[in-house]
N, CA, C and O atoms as a MOPAC input file, in Angstrom:
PM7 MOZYME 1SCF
protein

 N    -29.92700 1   -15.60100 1   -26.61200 1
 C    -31.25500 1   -16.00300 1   -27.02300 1
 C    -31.97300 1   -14.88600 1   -27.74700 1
 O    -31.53100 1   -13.73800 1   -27.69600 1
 N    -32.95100 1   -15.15900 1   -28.34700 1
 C    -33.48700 1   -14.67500 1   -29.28100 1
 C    -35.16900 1   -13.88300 1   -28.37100 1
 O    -35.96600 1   -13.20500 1   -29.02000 1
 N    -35.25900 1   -14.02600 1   -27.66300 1
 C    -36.75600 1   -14.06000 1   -27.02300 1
 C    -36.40900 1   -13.50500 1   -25.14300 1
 O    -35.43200 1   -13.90700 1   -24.51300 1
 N    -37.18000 1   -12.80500 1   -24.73200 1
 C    -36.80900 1   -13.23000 1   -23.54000 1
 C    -37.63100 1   -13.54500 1   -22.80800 1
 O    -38.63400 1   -12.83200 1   -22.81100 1
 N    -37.59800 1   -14.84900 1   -21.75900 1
 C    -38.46300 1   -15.47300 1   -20.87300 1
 C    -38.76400 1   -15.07700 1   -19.77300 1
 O    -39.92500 1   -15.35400 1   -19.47300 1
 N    -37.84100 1   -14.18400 1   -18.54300 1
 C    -38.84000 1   -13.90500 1   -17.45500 1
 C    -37.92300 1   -11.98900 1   -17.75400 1
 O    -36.83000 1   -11.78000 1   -18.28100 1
 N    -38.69100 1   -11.18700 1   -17.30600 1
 C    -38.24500 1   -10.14300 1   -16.65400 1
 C    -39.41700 1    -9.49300 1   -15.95600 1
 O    -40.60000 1    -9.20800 1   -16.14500 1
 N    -37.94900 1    -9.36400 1   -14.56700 1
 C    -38.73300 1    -9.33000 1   -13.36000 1
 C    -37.59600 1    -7.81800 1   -12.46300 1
 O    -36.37200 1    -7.93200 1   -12.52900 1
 N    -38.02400 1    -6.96600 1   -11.95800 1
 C    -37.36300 1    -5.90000 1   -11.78800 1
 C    -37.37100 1    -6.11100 1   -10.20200 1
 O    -38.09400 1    -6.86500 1    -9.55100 1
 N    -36.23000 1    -5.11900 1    -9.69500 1
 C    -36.46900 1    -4.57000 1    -8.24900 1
 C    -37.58600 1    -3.85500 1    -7.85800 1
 O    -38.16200 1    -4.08900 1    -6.79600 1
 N    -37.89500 1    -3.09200 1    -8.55400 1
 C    -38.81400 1    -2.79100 1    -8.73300 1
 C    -40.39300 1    -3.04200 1    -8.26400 1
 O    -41.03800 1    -2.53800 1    -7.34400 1
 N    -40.69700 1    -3.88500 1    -9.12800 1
 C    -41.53500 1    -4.74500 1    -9.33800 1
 C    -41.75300 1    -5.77100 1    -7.82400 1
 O    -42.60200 1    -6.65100 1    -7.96600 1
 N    -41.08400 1    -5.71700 1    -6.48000 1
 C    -40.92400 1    -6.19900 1    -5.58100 1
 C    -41.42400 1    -5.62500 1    -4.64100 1
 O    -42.43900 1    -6.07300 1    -4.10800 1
 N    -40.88100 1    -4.61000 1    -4.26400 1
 C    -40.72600 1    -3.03300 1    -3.33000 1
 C    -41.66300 1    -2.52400 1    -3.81500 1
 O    -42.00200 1    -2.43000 1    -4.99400 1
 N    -42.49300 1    -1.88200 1    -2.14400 1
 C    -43.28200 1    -0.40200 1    -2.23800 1
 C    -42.69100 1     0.85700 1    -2.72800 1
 O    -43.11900 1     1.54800 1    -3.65300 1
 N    -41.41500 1     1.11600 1    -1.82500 1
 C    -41.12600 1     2.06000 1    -1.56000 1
 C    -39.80900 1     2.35500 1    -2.99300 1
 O    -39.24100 1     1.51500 1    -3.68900 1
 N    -39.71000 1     3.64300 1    -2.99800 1
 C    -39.05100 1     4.29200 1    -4.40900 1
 C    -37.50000 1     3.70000 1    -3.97900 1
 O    -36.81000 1     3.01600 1    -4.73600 1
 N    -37.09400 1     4.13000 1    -2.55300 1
 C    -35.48500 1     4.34200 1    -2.35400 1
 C    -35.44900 1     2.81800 1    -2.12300 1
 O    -34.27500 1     2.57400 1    -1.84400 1
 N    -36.18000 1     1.64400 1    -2.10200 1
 C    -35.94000 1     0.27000 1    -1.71700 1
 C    -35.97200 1    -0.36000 1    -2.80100 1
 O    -36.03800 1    -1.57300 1    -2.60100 1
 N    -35.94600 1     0.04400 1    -4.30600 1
 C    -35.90600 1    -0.46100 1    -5.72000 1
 C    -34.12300 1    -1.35200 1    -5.89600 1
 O    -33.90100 1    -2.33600 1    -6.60100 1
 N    -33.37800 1    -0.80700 1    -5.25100 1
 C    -31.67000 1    -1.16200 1    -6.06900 1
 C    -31.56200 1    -1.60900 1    -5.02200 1
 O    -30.35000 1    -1.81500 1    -5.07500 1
 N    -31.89100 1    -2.00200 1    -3.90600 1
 C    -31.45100 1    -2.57400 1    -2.72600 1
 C    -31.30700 1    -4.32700 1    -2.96100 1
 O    -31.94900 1    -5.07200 1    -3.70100 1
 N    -30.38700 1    -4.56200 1    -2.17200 1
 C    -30.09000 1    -5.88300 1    -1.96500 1
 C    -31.58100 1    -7.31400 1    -1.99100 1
 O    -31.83300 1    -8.32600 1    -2.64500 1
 N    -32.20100 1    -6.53700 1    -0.84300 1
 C    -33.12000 1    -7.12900 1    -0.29100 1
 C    -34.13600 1    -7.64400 1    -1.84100 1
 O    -34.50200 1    -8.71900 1    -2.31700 1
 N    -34.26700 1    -6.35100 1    -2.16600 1
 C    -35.11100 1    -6.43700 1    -3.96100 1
 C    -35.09700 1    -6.78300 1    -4.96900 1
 O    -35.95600 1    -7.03900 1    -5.81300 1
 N    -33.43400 1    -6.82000 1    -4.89200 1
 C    -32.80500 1    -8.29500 1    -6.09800 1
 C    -32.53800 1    -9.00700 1    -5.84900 1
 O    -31.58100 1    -9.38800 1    -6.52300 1
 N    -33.04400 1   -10.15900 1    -4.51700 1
 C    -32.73800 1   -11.13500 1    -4.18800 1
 C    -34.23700 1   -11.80700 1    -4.28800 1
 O    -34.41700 1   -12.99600 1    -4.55200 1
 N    -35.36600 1   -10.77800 1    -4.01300 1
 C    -36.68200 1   -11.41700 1    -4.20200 1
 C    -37.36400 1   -11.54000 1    -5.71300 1
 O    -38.35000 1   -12.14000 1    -6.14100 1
 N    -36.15000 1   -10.49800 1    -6.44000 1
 C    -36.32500 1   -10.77400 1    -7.98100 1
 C    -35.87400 1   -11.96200 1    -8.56600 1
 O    -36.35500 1   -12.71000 1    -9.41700 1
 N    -34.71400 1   -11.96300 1    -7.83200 1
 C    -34.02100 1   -13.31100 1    -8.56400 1
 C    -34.59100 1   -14.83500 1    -8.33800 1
 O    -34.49800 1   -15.73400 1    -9.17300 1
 N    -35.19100 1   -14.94600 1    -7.06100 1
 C    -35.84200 1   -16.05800 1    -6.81000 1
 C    -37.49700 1   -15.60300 1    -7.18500 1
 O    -38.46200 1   -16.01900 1    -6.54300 1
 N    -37.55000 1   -15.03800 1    -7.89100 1
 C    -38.84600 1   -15.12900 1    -8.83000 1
 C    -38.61000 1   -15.68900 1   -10.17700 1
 O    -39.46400 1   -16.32400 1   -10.79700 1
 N    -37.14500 1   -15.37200 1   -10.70500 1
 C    -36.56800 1   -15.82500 1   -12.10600 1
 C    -36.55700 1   -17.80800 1   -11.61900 1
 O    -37.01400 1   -18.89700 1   -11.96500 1
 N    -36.03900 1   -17.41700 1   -11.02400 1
 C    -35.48100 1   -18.93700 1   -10.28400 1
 C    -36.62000 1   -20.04700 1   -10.39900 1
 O    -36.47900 1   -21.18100 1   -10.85900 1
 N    -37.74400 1   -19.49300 1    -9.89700 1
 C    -38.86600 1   -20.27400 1    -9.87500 1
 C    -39.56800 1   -20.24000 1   -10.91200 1
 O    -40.34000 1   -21.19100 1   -11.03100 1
 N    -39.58000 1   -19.24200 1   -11.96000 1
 C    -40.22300 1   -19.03700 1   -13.30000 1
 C    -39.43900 1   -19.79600 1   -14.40400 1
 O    -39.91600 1   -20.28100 1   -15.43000 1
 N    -37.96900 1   -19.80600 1   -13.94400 1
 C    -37.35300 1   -20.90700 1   -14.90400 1
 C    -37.74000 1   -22.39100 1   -14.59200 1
 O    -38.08200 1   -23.11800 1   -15.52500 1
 N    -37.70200 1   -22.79700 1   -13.49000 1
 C    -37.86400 1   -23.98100 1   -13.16700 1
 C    -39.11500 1   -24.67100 1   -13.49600 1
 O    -39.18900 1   -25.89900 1   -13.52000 1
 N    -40.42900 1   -23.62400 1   -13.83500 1
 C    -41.74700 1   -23.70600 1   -14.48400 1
 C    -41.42200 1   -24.15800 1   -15.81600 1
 O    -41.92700 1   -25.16300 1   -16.31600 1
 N    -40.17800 1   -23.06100 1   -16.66200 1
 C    -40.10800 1   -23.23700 1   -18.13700 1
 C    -38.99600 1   -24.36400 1   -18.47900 1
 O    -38.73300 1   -24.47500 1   -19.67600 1
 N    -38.32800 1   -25.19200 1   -17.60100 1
 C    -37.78600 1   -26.01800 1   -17.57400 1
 C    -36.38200 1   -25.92300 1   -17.62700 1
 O    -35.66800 1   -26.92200 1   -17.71000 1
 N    -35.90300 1   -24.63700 1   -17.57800 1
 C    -34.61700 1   -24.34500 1   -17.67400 1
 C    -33.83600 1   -24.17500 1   -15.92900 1
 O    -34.21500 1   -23.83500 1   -14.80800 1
 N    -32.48700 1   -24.67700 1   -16.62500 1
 C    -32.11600 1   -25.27100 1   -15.51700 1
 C    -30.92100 1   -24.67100 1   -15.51900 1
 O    -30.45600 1   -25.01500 1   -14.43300 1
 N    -29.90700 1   -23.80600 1   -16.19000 1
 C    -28.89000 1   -23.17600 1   -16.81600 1
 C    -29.12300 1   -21.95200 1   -17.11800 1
 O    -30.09200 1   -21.64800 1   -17.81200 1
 N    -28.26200 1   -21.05700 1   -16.63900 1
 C    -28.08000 1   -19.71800 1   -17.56900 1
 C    -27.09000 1   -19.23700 1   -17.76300 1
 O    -26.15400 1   -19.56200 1   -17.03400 1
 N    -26.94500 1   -18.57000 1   -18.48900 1
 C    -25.62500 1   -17.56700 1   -18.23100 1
 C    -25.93700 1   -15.93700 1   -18.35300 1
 O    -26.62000 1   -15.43700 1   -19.24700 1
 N    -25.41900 1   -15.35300 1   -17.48000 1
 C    -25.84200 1   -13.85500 1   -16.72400 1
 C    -25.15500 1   -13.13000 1   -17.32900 1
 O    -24.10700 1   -13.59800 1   -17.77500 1
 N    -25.39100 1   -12.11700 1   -17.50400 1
 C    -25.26100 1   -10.94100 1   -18.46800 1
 C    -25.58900 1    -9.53600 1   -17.77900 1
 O    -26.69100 1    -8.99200 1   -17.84400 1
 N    -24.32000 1    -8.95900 1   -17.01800 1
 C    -24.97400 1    -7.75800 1   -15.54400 1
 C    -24.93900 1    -6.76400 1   -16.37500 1
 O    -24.57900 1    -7.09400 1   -17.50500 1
 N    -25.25700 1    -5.32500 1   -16.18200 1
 C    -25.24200 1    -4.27700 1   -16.56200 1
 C    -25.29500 1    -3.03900 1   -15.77300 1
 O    -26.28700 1    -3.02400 1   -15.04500 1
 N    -24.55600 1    -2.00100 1   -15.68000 1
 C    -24.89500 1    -0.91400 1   -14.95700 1
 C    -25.38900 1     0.02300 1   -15.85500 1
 O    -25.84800 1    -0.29400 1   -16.95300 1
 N    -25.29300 1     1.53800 1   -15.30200 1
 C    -25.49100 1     2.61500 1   -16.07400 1
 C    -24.60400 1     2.67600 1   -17.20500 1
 O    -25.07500 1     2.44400 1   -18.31900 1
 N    -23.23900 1     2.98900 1   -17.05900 1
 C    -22.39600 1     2.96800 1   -17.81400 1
 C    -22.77700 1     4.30400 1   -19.05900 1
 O    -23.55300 1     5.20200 1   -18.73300 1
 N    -22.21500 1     4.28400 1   -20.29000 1
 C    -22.08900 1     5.69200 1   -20.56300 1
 C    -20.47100 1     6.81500 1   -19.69400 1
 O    -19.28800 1     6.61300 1   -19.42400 1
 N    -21.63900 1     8.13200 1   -19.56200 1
 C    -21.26700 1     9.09900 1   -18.55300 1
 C    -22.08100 1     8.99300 1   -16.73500 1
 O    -22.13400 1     9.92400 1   -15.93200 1
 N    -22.50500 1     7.86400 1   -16.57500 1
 C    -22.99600 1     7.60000 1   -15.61500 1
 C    -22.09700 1     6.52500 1   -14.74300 1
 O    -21.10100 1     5.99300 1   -15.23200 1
 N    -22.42400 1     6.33500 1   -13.78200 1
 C    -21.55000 1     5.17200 1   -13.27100 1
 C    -21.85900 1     3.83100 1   -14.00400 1
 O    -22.84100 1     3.45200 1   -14.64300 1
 N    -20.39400 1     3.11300 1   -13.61100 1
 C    -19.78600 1     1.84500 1   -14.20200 1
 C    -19.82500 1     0.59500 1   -13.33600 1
 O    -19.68100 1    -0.54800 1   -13.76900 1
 N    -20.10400 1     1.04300 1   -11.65700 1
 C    -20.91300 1    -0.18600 1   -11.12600 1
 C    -21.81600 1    -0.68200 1   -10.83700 1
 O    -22.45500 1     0.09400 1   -10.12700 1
 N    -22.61800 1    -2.13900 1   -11.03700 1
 C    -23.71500 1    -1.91500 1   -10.73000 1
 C    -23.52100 1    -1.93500 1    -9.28200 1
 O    -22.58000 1    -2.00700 1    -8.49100 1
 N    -25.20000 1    -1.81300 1    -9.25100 1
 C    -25.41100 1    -1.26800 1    -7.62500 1
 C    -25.45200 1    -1.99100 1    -6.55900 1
 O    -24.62300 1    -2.86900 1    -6.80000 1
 N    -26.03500 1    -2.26500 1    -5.16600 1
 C    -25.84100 1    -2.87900 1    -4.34800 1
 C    -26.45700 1    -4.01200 1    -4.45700 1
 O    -25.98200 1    -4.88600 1    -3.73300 1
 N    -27.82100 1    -4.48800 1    -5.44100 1
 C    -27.89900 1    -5.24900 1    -5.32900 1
 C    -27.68200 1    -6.75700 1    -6.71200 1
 O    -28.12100 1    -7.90400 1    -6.78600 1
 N    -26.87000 1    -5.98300 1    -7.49800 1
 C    -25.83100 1    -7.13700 1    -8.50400 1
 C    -25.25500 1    -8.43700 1    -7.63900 1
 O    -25.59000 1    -9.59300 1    -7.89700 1
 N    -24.47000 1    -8.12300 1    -6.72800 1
 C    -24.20200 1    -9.70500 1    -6.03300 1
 C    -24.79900 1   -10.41500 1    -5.33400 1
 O    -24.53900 1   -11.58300 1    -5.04500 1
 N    -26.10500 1    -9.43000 1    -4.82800 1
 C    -26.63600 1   -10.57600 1    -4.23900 1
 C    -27.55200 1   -11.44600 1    -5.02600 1
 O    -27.83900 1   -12.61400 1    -4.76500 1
 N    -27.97700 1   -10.72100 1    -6.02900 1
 C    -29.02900 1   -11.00900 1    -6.95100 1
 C    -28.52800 1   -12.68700 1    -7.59000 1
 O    -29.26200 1   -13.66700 1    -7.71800 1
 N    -27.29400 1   -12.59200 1    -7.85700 1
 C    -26.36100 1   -13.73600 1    -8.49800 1
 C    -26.48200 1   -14.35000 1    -7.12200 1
 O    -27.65000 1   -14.73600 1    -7.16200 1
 N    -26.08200 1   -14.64300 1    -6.08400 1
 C    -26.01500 1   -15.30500 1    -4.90700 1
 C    -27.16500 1   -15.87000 1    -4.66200 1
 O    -26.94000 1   -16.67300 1    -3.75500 1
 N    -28.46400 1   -15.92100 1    -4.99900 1
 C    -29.56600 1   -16.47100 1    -4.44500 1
 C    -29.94300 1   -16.85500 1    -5.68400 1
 O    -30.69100 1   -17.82300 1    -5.81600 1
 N    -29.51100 1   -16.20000 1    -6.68200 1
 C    -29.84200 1   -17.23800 1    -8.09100 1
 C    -28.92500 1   -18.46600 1    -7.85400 1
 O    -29.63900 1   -19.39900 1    -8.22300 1
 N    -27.65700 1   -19.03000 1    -7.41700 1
 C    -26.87800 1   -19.59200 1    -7.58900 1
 C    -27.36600 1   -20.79600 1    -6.13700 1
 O    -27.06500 1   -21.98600 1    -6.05600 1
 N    -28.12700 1   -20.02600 1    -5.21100 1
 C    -28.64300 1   -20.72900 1    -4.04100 1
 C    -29.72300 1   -21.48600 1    -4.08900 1
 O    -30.03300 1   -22.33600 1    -3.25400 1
 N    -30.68200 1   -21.01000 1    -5.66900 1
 C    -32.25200 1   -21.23600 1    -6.07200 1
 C    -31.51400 1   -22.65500 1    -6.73800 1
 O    -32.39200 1   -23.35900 1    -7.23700 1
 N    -30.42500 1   -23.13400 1    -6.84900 1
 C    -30.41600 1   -24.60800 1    -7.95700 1
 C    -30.23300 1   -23.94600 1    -9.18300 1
 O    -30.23600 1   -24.78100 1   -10.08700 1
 N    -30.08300 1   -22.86100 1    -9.57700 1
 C    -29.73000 1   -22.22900 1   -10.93800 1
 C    -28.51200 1   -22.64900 1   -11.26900 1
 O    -27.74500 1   -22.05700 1   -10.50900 1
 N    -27.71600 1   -23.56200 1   -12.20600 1
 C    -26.57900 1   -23.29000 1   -12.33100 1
 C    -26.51200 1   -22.25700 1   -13.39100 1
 O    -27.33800 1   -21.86100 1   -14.21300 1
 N    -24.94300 1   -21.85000 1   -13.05700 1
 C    -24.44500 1   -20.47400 1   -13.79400 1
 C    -23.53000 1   -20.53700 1   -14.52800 1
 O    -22.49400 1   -20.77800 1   -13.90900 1
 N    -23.36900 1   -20.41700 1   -15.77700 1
 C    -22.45500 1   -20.80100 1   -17.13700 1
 C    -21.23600 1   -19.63500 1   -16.87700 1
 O    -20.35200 1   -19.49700 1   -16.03200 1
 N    -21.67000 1   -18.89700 1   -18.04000 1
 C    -20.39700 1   -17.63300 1   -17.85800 1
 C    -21.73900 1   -16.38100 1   -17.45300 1
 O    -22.91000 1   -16.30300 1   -17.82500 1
 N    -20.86300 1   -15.49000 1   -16.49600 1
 C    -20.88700 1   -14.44900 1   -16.33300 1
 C    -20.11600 1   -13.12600 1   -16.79600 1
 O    -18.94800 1   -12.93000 1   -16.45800 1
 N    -20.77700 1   -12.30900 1   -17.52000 1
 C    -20.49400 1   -11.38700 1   -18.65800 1
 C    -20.92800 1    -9.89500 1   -18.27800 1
 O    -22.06500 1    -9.43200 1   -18.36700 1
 N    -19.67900 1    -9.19400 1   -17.79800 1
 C    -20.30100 1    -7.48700 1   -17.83800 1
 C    -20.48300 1    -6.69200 1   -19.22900 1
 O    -19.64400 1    -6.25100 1   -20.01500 1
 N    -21.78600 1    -6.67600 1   -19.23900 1
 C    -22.15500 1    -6.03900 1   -20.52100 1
 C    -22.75500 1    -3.93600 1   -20.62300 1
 O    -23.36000 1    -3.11400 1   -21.31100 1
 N    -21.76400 1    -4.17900 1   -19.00300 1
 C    -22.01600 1    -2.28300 1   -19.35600 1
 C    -21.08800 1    -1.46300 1   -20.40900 1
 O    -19.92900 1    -1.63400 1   -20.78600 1
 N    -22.22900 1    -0.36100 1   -20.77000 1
 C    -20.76600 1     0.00000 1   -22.06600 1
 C    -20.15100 1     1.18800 1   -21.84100 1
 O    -20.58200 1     2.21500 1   -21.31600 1
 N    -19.11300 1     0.93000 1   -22.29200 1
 C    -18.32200 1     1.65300 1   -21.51900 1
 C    -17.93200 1     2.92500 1   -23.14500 1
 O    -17.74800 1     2.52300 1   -24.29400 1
 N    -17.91500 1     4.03500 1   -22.80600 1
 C    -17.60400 1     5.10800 1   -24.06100 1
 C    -16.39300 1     5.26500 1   -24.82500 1
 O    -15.49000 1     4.88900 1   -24.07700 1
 N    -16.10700 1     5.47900 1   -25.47900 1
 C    -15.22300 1     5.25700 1   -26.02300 1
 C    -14.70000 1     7.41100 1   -26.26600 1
 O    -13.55700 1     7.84200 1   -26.41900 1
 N    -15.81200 1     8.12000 1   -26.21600 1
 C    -14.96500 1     9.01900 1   -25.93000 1
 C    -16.72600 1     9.86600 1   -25.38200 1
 O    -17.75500 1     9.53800 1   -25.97300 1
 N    -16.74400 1    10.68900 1   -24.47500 1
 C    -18.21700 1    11.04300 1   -23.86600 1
 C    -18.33900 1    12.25600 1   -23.59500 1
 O    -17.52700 1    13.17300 1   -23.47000 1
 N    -19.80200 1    12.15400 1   -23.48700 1
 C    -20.49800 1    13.90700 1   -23.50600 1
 C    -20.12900 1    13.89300 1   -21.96100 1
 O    -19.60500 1    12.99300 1   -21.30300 1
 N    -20.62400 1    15.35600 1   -21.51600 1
 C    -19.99500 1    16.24100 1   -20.51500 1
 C    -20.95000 1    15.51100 1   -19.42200 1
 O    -22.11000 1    15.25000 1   -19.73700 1
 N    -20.39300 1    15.14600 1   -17.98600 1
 C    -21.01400 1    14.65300 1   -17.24100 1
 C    -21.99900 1    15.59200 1   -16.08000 1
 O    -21.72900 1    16.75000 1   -15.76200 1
 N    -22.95800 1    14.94900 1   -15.65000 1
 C    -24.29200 1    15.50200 1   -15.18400 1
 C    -23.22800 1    16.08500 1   -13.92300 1
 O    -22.25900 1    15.52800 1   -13.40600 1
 N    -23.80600 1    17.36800 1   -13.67900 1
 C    -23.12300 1    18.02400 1   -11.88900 1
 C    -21.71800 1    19.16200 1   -12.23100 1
 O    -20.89500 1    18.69000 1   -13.01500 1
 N    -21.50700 1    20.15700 1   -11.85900 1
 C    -21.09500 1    20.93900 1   -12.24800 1
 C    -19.58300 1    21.15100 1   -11.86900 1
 O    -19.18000 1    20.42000 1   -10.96400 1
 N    -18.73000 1    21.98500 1   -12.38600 1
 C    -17.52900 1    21.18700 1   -12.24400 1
 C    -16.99400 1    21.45600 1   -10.68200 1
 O    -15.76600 1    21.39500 1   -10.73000 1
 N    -17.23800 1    21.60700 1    -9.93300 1
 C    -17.23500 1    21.11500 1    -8.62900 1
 C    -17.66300 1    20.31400 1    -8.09900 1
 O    -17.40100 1    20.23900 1    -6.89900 1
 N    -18.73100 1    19.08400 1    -8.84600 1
 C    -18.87900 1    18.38500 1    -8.21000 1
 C    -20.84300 1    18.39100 1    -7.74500 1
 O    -21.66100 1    19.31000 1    -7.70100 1
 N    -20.94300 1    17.04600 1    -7.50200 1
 C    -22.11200 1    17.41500 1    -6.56000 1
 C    -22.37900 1    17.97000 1    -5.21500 1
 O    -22.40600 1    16.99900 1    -4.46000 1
 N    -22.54500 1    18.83200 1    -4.68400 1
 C    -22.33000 1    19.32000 1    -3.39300 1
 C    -23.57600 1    18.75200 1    -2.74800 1
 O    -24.69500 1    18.91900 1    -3.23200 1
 N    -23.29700 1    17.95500 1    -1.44200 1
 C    -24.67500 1    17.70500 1    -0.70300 1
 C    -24.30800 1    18.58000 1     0.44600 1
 O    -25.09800 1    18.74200 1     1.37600 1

């Protein structure tokens, strides 16, 4: 599509900073999409995930499946699902030193 109709973050849910990527936060995002489509009459989508990708990580985070799971529970049906992280084709030097991150 040409336009986009709802965006709605983890974010945008959660008080707290470390409760943004959590499960719990993309599940109350997604049934905000859920109900904002059903306003705009759409009844279909097809999902399009994304992580960091780059020199950063390549999965998304904990809360990618659930986010799809309660969209799929809201009456959303779901067309194709498409990972659209990109992946490098050759990359700059990654963040953390070459040992590693040490905690």
């Amino acid at each position: 599509g040409k336009e986009t109709l709802v965006r709605i973050t983890g974010g945008m849910q959660v008080k707290a900073d470390r409760d943004e990527s959590s499960p719990y936060a993309a599940m109350q995002a997604s049934q905000q999409v859920a109900n904002r489509c059903k306003e705009l009459g759409v009844g279909a989508l097809h999902i399009k995930i994304r992580a960091m990708g780059g020199n950063r990580t390549k999965s998304h985070g904990p809360g990618g499946q659930s986010a799809l799971r309660s969209l799929a529970r809201a009456g959303i049906k779901i067309g194709r699902i498409e990972d659209v992280t990109p992946i490098p084709t050759d990359c700059t030097r990654r963040k953390g030193s070459r040992r590693g991150r040490r905690l």
